[in-house]
mmCIF file of C-alpha atoms in Angstrom:
data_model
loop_
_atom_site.group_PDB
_atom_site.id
_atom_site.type_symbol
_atom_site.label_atom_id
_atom_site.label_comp_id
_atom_site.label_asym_id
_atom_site.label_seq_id
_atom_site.Cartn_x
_atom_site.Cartn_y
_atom_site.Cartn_z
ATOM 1 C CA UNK A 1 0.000 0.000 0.000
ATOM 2 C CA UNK A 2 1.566 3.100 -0.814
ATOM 3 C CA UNK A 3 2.472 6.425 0.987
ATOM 4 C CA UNK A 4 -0.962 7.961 -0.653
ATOM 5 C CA UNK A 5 -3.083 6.154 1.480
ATOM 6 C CA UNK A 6 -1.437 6.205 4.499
ATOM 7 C CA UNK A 7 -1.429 9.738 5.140
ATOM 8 C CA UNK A 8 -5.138 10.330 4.915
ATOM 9 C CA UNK A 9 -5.557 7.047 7.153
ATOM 10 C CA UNK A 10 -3.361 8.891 9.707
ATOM 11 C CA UNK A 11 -4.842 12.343 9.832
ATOM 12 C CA UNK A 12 -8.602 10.698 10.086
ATOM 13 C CA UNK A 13 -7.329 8.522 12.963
ATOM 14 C CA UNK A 14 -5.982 11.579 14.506
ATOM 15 C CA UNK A 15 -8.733 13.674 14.099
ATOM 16 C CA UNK A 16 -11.033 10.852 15.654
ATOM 17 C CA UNK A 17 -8.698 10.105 18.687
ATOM 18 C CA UNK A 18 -8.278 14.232 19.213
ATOM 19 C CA UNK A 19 -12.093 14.492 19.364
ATOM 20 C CA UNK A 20 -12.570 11.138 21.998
ATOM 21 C CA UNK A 21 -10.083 12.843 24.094
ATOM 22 C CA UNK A 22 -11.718 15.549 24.152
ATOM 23 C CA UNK A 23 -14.668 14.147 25.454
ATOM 24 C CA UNK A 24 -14.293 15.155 29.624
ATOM 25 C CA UNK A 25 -14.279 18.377 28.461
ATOM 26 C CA UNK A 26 -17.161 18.678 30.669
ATOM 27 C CA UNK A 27 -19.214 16.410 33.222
ATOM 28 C CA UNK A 28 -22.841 16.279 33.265
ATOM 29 C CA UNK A 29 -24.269 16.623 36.837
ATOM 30 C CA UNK A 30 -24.649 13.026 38.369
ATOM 31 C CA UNK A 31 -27.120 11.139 40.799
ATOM 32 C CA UNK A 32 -27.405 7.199 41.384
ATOM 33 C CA UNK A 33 -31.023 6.541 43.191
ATOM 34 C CA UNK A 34 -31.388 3.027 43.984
ATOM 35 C CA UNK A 35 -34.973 1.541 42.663
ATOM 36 C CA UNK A 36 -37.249 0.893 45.330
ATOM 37 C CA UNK A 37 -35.466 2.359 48.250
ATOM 38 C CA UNK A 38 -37.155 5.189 50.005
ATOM 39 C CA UNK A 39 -34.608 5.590 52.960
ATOM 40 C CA UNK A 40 -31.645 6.448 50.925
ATOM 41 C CA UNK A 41 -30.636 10.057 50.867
ATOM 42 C CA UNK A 42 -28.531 10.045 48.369
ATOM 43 C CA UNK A 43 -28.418 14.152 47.446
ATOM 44 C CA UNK A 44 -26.444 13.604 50.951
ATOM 45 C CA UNK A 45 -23.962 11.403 50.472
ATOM 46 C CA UNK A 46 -20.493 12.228 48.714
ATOM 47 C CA UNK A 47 -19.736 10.958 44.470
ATOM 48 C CA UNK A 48 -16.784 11.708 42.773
ATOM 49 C CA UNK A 49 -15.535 12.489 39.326
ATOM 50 C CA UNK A 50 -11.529 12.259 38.174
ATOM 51 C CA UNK A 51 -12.323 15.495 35.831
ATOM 52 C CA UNK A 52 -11.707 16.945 39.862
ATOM 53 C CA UNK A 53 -8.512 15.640 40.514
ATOM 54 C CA UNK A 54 -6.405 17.826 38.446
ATOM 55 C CA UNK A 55 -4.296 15.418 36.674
ATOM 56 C CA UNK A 56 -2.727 16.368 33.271
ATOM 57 C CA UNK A 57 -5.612 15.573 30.440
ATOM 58 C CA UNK A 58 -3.383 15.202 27.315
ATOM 59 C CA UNK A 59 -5.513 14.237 23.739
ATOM 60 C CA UNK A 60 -4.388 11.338 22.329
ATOM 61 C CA UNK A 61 -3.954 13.897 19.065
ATOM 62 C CA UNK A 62 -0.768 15.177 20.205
ATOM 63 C CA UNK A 63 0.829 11.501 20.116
ATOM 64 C CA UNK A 64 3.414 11.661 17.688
ATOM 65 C CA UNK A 65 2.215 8.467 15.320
ATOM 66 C CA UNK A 66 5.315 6.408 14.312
ATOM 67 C CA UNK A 67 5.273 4.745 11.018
ATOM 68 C CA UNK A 68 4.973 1.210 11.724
ATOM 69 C CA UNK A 69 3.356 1.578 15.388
ATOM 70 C CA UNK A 70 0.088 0.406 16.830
ATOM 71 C CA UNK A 71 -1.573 3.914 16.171
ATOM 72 C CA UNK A 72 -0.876 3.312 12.946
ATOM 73 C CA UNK A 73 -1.557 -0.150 12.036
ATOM 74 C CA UNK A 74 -5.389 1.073 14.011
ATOM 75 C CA UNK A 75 -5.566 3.622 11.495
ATOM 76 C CA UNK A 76 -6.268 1.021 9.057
ATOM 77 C CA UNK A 77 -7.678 -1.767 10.858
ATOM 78 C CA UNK A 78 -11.072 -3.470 11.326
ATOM 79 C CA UNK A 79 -13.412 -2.466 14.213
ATOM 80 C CA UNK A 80 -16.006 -5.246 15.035
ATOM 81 C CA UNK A 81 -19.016 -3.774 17.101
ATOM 82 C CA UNK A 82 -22.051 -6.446 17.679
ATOM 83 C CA UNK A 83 -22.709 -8.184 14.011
ATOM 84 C CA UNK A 84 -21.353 -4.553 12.401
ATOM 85 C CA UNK A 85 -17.697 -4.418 10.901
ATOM 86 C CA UNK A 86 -16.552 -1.266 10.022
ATOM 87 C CA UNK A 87 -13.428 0.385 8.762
ATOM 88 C CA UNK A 88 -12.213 3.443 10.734
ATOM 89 C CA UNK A 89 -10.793 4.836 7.606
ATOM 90 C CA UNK A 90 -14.309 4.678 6.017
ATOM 91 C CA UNK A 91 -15.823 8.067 8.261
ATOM 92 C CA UNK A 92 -14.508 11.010 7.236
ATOM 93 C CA UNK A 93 -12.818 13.387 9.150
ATOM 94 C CA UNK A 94 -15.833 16.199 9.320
ATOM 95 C CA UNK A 95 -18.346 13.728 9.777
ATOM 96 C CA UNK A 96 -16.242 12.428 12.784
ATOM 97 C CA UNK A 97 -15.624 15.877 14.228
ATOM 98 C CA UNK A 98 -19.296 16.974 13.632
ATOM 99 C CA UNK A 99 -20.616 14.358 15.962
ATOM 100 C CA UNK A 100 -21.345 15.240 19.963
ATOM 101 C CA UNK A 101 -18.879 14.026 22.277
ATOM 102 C CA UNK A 102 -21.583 11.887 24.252
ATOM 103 C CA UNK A 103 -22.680 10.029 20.853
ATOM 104 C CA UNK A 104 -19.714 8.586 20.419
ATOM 105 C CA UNK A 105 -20.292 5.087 17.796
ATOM 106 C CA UNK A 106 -19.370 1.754 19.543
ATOM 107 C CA UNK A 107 -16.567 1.227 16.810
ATOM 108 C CA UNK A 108 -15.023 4.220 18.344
ATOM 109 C CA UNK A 109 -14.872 3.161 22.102
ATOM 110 C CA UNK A 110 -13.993 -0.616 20.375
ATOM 111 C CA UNK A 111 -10.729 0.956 18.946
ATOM 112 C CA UNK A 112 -9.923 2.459 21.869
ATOM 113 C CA UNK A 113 -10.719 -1.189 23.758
ATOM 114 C CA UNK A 114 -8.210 -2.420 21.322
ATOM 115 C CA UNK A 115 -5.610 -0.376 21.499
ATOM 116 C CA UNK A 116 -5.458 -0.560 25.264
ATOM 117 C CA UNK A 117 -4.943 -4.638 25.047
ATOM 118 C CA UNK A 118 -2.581 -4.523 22.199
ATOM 119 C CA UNK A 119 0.124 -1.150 23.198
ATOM 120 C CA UNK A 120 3.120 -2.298 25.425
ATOM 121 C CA UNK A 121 3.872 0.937 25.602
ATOM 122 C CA UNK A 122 3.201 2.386 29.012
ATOM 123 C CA UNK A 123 2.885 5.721 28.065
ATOM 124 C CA UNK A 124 0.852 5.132 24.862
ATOM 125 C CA UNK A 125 -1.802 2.609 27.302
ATOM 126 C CA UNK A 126 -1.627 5.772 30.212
ATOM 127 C CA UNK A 127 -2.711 7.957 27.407
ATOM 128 C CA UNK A 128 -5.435 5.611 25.934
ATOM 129 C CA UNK A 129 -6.685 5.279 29.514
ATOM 130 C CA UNK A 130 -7.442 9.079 30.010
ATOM 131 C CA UNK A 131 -9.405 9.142 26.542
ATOM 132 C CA UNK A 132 -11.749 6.395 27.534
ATOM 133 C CA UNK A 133 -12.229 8.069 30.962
ATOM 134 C CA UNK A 134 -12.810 11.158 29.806
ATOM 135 C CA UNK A 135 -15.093 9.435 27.171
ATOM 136 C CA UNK A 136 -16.967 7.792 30.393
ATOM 137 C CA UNK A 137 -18.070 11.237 31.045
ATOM 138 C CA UNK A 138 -21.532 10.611 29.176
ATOM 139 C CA UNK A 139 -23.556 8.254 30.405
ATOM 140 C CA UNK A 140 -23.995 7.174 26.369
ATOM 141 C CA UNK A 141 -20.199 5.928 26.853
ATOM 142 C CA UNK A 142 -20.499 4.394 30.311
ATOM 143 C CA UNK A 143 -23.044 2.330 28.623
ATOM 144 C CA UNK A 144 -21.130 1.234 25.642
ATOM 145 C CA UNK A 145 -17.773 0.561 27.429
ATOM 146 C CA UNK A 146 -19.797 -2.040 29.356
ATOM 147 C CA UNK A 147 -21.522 -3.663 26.520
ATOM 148 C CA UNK A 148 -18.293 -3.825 24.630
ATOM 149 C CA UNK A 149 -16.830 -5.886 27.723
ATOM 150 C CA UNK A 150 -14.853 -2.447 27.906
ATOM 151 C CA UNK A 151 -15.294 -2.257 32.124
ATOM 152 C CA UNK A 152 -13.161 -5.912 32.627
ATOM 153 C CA UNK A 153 -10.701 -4.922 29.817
ATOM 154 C CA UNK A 154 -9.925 -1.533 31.705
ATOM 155 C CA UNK A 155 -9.829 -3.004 35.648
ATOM 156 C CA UNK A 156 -7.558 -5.656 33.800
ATOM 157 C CA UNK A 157 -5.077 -3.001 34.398
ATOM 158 C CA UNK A 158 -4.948 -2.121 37.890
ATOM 159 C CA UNK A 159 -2.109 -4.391 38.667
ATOM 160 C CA UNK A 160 -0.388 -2.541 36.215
ATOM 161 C CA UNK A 161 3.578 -2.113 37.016
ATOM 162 C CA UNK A 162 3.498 1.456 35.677
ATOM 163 C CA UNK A 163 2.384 3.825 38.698
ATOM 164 C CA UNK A 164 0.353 6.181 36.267
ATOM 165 C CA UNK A 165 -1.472 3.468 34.078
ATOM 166 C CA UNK A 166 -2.807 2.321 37.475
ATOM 167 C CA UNK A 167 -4.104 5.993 38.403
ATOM 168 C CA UNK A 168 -5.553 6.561 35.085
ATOM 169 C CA UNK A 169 -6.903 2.945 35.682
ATOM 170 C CA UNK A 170 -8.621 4.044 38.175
ATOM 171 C CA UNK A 171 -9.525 7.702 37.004
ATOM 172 C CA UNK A 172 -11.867 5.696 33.842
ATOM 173 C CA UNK A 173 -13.243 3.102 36.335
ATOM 174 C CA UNK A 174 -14.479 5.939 38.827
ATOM 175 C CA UNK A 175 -16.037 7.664 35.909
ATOM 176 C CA UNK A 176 -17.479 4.427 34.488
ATOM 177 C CA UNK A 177 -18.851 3.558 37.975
ATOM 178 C CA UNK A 178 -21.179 6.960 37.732
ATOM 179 C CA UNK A 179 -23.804 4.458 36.151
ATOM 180 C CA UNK A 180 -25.649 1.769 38.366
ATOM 181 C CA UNK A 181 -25.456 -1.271 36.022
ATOM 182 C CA UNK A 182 -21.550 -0.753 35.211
ATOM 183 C CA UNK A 183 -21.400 -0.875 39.151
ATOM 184 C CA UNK A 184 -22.829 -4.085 39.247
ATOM 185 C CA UNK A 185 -19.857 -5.045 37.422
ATOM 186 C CA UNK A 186 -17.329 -3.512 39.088
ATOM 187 C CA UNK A 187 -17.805 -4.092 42.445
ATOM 188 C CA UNK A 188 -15.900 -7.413 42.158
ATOM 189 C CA UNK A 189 -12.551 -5.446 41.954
ATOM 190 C CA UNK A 190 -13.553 -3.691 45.487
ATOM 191 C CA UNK A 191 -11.313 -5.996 47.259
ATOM 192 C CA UNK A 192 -8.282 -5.118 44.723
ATOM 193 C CA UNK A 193 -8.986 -1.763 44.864
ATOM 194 C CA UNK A 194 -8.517 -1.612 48.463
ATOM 195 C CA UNK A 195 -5.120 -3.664 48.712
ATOM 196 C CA UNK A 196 -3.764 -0.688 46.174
ATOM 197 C CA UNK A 197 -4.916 1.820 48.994
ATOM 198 C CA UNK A 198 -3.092 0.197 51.619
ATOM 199 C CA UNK A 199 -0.170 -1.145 49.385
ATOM 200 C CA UNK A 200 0.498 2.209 47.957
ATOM 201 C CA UNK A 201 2.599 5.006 49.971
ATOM 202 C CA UNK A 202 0.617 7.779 51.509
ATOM 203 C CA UNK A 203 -0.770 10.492 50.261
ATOM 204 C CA UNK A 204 0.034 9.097 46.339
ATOM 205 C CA UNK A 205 -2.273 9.506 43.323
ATOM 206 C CA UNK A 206 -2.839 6.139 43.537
ATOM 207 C CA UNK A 207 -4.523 6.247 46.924
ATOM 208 C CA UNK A 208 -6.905 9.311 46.241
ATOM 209 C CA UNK A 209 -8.163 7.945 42.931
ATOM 210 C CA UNK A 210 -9.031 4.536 44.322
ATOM 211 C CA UNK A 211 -10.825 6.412 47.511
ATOM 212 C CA UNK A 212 -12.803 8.383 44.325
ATOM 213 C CA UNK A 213 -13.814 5.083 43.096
ATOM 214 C CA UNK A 214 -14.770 3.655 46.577
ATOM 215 C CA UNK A 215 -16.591 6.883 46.702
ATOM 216 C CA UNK A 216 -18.643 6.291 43.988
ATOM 217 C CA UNK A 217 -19.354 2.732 44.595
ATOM 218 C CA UNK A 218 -20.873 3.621 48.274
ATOM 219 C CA UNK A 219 -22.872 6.316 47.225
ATOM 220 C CA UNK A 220 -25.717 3.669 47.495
ATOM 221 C CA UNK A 221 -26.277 0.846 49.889
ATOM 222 C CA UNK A 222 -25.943 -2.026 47.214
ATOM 223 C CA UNK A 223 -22.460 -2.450 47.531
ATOM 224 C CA UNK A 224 -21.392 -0.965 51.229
ATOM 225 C CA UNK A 225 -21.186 -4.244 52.962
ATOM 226 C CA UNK A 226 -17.831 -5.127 50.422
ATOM 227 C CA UNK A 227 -16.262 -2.459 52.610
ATOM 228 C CA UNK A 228 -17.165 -3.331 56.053
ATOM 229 C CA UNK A 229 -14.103 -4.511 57.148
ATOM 230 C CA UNK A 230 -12.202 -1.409 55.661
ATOM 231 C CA UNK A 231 -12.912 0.681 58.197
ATOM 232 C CA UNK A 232 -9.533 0.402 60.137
ATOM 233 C CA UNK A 233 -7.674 0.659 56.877
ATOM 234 C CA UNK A 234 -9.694 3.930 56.616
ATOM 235 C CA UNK A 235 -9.211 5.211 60.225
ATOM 236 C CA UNK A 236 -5.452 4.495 59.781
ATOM 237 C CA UNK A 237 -5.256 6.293 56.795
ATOM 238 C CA UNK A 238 -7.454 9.709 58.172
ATOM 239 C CA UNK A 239 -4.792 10.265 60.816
ATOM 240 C CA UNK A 240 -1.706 10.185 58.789
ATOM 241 C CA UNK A 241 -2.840 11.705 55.208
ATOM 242 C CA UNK A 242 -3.025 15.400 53.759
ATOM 243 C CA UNK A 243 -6.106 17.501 54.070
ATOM 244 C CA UNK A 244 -6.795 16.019 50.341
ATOM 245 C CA UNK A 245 -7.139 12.442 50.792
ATOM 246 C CA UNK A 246 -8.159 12.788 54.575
ATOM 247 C CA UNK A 247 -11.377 14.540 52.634
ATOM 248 C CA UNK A 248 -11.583 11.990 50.370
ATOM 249 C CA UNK A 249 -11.396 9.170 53.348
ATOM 250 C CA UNK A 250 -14.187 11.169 55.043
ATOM 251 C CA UNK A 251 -16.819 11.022 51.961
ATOM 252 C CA UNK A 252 -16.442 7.307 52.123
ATOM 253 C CA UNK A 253 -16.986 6.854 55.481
ATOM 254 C CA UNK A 254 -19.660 9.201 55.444
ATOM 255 C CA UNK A 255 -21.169 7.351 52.639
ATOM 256 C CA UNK A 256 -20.954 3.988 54.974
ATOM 257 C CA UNK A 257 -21.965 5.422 58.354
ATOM 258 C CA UNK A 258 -24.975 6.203 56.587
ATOM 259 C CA UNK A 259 -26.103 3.135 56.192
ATOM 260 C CA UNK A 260 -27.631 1.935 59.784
ATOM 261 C CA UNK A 261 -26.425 -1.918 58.920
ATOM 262 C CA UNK A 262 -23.402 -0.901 58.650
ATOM 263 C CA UNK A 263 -23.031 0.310 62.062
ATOM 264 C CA UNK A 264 -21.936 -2.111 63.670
ATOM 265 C CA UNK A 265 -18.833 -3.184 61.650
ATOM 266 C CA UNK A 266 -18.075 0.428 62.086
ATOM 267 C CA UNK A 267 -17.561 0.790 65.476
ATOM 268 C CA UNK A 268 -15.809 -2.106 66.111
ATOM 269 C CA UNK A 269 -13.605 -1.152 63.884
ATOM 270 C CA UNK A 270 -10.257 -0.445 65.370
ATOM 271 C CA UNK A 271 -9.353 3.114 65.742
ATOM 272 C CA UNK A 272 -6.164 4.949 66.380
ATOM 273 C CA UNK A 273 -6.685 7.104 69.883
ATOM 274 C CA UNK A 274 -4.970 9.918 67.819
ATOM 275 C CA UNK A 275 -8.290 10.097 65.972
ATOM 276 C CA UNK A 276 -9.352 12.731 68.244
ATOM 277 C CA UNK A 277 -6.826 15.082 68.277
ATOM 278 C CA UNK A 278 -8.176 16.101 64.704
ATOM 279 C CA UNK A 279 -10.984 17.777 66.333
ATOM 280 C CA UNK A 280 -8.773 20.776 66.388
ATOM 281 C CA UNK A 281 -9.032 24.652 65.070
ATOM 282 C CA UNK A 282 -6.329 23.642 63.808
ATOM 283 C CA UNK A 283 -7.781 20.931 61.297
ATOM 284 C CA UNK A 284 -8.538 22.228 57.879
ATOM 285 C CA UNK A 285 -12.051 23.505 58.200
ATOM 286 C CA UNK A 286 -13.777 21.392 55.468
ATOM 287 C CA UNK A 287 -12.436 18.232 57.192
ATOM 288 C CA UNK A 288 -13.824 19.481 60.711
ATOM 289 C CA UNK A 289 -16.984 19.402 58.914
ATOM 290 C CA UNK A 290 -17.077 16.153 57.473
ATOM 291 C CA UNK A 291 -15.796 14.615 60.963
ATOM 292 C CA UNK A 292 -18.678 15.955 62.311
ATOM 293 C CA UNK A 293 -21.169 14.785 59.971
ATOM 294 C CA UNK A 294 -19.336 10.956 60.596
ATOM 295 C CA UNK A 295 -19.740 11.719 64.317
ATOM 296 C CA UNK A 296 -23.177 12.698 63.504
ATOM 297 C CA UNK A 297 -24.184 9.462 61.204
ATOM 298 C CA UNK A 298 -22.240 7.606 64.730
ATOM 299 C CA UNK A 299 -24.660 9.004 67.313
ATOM 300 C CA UNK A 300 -27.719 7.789 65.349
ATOM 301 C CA UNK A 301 -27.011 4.649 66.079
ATOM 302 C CA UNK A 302 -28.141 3.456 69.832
ATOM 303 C CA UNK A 303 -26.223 0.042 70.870
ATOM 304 C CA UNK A 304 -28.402 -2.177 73.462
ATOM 305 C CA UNK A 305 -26.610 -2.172 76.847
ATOM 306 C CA UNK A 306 -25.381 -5.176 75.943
ATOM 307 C CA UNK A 307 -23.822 -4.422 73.133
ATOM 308 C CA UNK A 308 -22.135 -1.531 74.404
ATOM 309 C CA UNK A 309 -20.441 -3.119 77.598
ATOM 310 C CA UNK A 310 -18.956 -5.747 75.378
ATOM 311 C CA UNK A 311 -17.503 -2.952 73.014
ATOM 312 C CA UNK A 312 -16.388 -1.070 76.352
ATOM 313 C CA UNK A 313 -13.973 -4.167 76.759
ATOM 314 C CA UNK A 314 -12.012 -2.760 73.275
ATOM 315 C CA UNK A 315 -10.351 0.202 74.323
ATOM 316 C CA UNK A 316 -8.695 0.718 71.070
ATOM 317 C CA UNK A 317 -12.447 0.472 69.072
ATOM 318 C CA UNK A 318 -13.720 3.301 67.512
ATOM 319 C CA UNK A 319 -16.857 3.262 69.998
ATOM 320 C CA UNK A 320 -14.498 3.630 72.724
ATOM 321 C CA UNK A 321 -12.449 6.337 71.573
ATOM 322 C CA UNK A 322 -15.574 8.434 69.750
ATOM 323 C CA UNK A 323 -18.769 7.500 71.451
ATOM 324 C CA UNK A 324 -18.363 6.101 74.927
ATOM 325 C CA UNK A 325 -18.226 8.716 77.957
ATOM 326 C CA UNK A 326 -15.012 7.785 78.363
ATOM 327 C CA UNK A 327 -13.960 9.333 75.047
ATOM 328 C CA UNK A 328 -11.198 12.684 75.474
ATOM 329 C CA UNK A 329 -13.586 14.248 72.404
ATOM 330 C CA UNK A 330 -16.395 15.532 74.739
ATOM 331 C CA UNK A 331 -13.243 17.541 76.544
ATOM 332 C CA UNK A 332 -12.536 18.622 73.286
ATOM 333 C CA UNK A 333 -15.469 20.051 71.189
ATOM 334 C CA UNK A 334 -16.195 23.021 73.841
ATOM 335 C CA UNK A 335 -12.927 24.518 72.557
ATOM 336 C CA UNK A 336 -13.982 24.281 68.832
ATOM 337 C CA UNK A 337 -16.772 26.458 69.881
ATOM 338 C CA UNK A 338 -14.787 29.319 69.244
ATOM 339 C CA UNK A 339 -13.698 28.166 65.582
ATOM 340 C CA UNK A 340 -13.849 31.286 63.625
ATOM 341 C CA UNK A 341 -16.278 29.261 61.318
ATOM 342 C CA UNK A 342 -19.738 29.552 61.938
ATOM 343 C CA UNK A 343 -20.542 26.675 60.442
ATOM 344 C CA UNK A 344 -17.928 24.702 62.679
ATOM 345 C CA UNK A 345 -19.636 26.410 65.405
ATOM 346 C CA UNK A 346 -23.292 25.225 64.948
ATOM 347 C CA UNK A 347 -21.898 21.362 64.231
ATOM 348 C CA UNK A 348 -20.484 21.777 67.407
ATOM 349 C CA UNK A 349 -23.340 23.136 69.308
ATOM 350 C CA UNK A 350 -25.390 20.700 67.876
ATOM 351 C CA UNK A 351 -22.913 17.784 69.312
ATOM 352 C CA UNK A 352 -23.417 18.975 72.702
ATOM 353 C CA UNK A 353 -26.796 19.368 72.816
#
């Protein structure tokens, strides 16, 4: 095939890969309402999106395309969507860039399936990452990544040795876990997600997208119980992170402690005493707030007598050092009453009512 067909074949695969990547542009406003349940609040309860985590968003466009490489080779290769085989070469540039971002065709998000199986190139499968999560932006996309088998194909890669494949890895799941029936799927990788949390050094991009996920995927009550033995990792993790990801631990435990069946895993969780000295002026204000609303969710729930003497016995569980009377945070939230936030203020008040 000569040089005459391969340069046309490059500049329409370009020109189709630009406008995919281009696709997280911008996030439609999301909410996940579990059918049939009337006690979920959901409006408040914490989701997530990666377009917030202000990672670099590069277009696959300005890939330099090597003769001879895989972005090549696609440029001219079959896409197979359903019982419909198309060529990519046979759409023409302006038709491809007249199309919305959220109707992307499933021969489009196939390419993009098979160039992220077939590229050993770290880099190359980073980049091909952040165009199908910024793709999963529209719920059109989330749909067609799962139908494709896309959502196993991407988690595929969250063992990956390369640091930033497994944070885009992430980033696309998180987006692709904004839809109820992709979660259904991908709540079998819960346990894998959380062993990269606690394998993965504090405070790393690793460790705030993979809360983002867990976010997302205990926004409802479906899929809580998968994390109910999580909460020491979580605890652990709130003491010793940045304001950033100790936010990011908060909306998940929010998320959980909002969930009354929950409870109970909860506080016998095991809890590091230095748990209370966050409730501090001198704690970043919008984690103050969160802690309270945890503390809040907490106090809802009313142990039998029982129940509570035999948690009294665990000194180190998070009833003991939150809830019980014996707890060093009831000396402590009188002083956060002069918190020059007002909103600070009223949680407090509210607490010691």
């Amino acid at each position: 095939m000569g040089d005459d067909g391969v340069v046309p074949r490059l500049g329409n695969m370009k020109a189709l890969l630009g406008l995919i990547a281009g696709a997280g542009a911008s996030y439609g406003l999301y909410k996940l309402v579990r059918s049939g349940s009337k006690k979920s609040e959901i409006s408040k309860r914490s989701i997530d999106r990666s377009s917030e985590s202000g990672f670099e968003s590069k277009p696959l466009s300005n890939m330099a395309i090597r003769p001879g490489s895989l972005l090549a080779k696609v440029s001219d290769m079959n896409i197979i969507s359903g019982t419909e085989t198309t060529r990519v070469t046979d759409t023409p540039p302006s038709d491809v860039l007249s199309k919305s971002p959220g109707s992307l065709e499933p021969r489009h998000i196939g390419m993009l399936l098979y160039l992220l199986q077939n590229t050993p190139n770290p880099s190359e499968r980073r980049q091909v990452l952040l165009t199908l999560g910024n793709a999963a932006a529209f719920t059109v996309n989330q749909d067609l990544v799962r139908e494709s088998g896309g959502l196993h194909v991407i988690a595929g890669f969250l063992p990956d040795p390369s640091p930033d494949v497994r944070v885009q890895t992430l980033n696309a799941l998180n987006n692709l876990s904004m839809n109820v029936r992709n979660q259904e799927q991908l709540k079998i990788y819960v346990p894998q997600v959380l062993e990269l949390i606690e394998m993965s050094p504090v405070n790393s991009e690793i460790q705030l997208a993979a809360l983002r996920l867990l976010t997302n995927l205990s926004v409802t009550d479906i899929h809580q119980h998968l994390m109910k033995n999580a909460t020491k990792l979580f605890l652990s993790l709130l003491v010793v992170s940045n304001e950033i990801l100790q936010i990011q631990v908060l909306k998940v435990l929010v998320n959980l402690s909002s969930n009354p069946d929950m409870m109970d895993d909860i506080v016998q969780a095991q809890a590091p005493a230095s748990l209370v000295l966050l409730f501090d002026c001198c704690t970043n204000t919008p984690v103050l707030l969160r802690l309270f609303t945890f503390i809040g969710n907490l106090r809802a729930w009313r142990p039998s007598a029982q129940v509570a003497e035999a948690l009294r016995r665990r000194s180190d569980s998070l009833y003991c050092v939150l809830l019980d009377e014996s707890s060093q945070l009831h000396s402590r939230l009188p002083a956060l009453l002069s918190h020059p936030d007002s909103e600070v203020k009223a949680q407090v008040a509210k607490l010691l009512t």
